[in-house]
Tab-separated table of C-alpha atoms in Angstrom:
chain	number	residue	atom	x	y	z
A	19	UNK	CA	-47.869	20.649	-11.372
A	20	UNK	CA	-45.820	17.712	-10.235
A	21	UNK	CA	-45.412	16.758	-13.566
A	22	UNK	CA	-43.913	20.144	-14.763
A	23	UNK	CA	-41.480	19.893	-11.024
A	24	UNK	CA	-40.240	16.758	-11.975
A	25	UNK	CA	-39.439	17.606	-15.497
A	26	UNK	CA	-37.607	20.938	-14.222
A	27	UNK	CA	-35.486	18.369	-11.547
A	28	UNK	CA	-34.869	16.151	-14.297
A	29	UNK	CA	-33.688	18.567	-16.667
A	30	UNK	CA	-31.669	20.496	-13.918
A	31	UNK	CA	-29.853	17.546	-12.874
A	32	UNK	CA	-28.827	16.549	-16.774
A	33	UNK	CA	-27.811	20.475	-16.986
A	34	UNK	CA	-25.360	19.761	-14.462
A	35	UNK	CA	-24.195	16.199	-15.491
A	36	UNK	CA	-23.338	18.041	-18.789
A	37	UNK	CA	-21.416	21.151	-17.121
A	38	UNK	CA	-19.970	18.732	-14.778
A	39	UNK	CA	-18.928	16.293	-17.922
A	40	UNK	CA	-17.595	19.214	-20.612
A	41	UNK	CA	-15.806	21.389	-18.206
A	42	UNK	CA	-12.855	17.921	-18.875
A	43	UNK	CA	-11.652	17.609	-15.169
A	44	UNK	CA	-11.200	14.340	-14.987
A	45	UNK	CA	-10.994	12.938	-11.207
A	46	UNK	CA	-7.488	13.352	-9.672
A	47	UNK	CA	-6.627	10.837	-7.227
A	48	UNK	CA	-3.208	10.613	-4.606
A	49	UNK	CA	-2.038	7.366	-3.516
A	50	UNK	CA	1.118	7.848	-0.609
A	51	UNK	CA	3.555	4.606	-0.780
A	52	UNK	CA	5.541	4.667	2.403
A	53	UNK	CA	9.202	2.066	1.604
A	54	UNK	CA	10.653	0.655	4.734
A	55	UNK	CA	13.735	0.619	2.944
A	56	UNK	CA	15.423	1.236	-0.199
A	57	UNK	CA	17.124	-2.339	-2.545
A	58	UNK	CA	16.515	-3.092	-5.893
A	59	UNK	CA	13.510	-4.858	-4.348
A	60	UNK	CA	12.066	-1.601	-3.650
A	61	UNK	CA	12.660	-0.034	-6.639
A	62	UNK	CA	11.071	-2.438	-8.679
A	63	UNK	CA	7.680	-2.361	-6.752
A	64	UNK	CA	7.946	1.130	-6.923
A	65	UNK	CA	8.247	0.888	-10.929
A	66	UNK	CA	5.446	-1.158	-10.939
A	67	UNK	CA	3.377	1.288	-9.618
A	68	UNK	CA	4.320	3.630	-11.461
A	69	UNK	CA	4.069	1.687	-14.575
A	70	UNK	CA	0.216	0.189	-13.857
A	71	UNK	CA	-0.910	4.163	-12.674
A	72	UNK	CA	0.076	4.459	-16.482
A	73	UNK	CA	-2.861	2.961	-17.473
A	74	UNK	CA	-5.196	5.133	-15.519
A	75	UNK	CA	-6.242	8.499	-16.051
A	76	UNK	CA	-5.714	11.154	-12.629
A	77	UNK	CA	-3.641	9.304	-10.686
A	78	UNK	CA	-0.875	10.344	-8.945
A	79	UNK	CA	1.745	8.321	-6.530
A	80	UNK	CA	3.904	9.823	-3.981
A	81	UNK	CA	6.909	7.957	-2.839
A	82	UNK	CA	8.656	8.011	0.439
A	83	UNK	CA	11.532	5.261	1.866
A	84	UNK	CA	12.333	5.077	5.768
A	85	UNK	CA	15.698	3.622	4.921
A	86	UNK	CA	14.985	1.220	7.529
A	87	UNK	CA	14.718	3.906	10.209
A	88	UNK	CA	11.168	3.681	12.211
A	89	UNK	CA	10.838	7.338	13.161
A	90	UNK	CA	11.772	8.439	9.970
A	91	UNK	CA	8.782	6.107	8.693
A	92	UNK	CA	6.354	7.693	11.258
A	93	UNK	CA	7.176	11.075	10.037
A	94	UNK	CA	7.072	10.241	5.996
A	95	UNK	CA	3.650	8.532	6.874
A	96	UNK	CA	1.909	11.431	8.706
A	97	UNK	CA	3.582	13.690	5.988
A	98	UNK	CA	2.095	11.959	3.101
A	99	UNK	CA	-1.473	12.027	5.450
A	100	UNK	CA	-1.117	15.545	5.892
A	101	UNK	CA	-0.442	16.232	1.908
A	102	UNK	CA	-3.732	14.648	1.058
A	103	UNK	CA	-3.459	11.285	0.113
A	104	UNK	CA	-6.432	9.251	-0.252
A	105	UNK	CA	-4.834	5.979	0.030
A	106	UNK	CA	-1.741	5.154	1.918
A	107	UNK	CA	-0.153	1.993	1.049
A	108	UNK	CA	2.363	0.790	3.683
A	109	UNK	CA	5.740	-1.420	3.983
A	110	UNK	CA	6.419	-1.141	7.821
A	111	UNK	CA	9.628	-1.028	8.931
A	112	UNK	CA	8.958	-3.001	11.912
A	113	UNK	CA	5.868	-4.250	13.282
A	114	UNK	CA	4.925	-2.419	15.510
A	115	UNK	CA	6.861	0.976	15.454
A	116	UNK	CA	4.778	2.392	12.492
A	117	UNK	CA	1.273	1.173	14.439
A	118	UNK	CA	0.189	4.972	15.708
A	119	UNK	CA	1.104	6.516	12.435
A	120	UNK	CA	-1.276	3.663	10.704
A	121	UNK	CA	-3.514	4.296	13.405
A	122	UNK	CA	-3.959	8.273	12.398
A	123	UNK	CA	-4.169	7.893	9.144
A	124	UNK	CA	-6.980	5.077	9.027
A	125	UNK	CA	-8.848	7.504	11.718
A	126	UNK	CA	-8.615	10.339	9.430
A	127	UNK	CA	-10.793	8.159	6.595
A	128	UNK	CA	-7.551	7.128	4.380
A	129	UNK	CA	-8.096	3.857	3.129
A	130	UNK	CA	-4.362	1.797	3.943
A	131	UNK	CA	-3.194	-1.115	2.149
A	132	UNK	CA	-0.534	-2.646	4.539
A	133	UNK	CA	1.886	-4.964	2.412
A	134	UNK	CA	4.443	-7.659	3.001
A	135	UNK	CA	5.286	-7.035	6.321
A	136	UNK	CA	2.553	-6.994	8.825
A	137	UNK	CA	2.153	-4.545	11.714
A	138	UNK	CA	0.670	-4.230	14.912
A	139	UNK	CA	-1.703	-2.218	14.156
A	140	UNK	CA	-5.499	-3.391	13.505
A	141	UNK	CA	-6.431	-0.332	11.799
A	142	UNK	CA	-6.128	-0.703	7.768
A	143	UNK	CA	-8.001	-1.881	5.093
A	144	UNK	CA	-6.089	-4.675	3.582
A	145	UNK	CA	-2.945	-6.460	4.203
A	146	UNK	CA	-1.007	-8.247	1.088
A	147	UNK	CA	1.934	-10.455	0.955
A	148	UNK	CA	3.127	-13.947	0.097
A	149	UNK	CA	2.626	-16.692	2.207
A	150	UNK	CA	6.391	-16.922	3.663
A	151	UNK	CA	5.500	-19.385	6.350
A	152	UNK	CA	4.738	-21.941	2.922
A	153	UNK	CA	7.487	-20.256	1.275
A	154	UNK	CA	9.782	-21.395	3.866
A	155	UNK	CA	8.286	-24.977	4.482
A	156	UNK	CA	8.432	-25.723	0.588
A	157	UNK	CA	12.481	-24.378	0.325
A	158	UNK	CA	12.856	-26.811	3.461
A	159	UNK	CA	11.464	-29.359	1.946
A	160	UNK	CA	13.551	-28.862	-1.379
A	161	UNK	CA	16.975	-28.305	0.487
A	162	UNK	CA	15.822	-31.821	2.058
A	163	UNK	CA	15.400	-33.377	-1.023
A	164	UNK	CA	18.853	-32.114	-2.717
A	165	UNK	CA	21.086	-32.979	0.639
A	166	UNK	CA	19.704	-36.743	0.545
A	167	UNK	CA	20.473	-36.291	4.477
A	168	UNK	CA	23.628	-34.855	4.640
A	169	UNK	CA	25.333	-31.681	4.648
A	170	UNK	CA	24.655	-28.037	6.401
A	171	UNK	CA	21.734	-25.589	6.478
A	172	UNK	CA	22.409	-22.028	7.361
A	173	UNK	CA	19.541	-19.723	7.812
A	174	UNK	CA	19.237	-15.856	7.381
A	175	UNK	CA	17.023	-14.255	9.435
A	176	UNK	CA	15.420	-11.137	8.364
A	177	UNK	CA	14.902	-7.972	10.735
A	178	UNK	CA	14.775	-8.608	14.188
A	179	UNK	CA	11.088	-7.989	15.456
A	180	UNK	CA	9.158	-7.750	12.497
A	181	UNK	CA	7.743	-10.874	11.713
């Protein structure tokens, strides 16, 4: 008899694999991209994302830019939480103004990729970005090289408070 059971499970569970596999839903997945701001920098990670999602069936990306305003980023982020998403990828605005919308979304199981500006909070999954400390130290050492000793440096700073 546990012969006959066992055949019955197997051939129950291969029944479904089959529905499961001919009724052609393929798996839909919704990835939230929250822009601090909006440059031609921007724009082209955003096409890249776009472009690479190509290449793979079900996926869908949902775009939303703070224009460098902090509350407007807290609201976009719970927004895109609230729509579904089942990854958020991040560019904060600031370090740590966007930490308690992070915070929410990690707590409600979304996987979030924080990238190239780093935040406050300790709640995401991975964080990506270049190296601009090295960055910075190798243009230093470059500008040294060309100016033999002489001549001016000016420095840009970026946004106040988020590095």
């Amino acid at each position: 008899m546990k012969g006959k059971t066992l055949s019955n499970l197997l051939l129950l569970g291969w029944c479904v694999i089959l529905m499961i596999a001919c009724s052609g839903e393929k798996p839909h997945y919704v990835i939230g991209v929250s822009q601090c701001s909006e440059d031609i920098w921007r724009s082209w990670q955003n096409a890249e994302m776009v472009m690479e999602s190509n290449f793979h069936d079900g996926v869908e990306l949902r775009f939303a830019t703070a224009l460098d305003d902090s509350e407007r980023q807290i609201q976009q982020i719970d927004s895109l939480v609230d729509s579904g998403i089942q990854l958020l990828i991040v560019a904060p605005n600031q370090r740590s103004s966007v930490k308690s919308a992070i915070d929410r979304a990690y707590d409600k199981g979304i996987p979030v990729i924080v990238f190239e500006r780093k935040t406050d909070s300790q709640k995401y999954t991975a964080f990506v970005s270049a190296d601009n400390y090295e960055m910075g130290r190798l243009m230093g050492e470059y500008v040294v090289s060309r100016l033999d000793g002489k001549g001016n440096v000016l420095e840009v700073a970026g946004l106040k408070g988020w590095w």
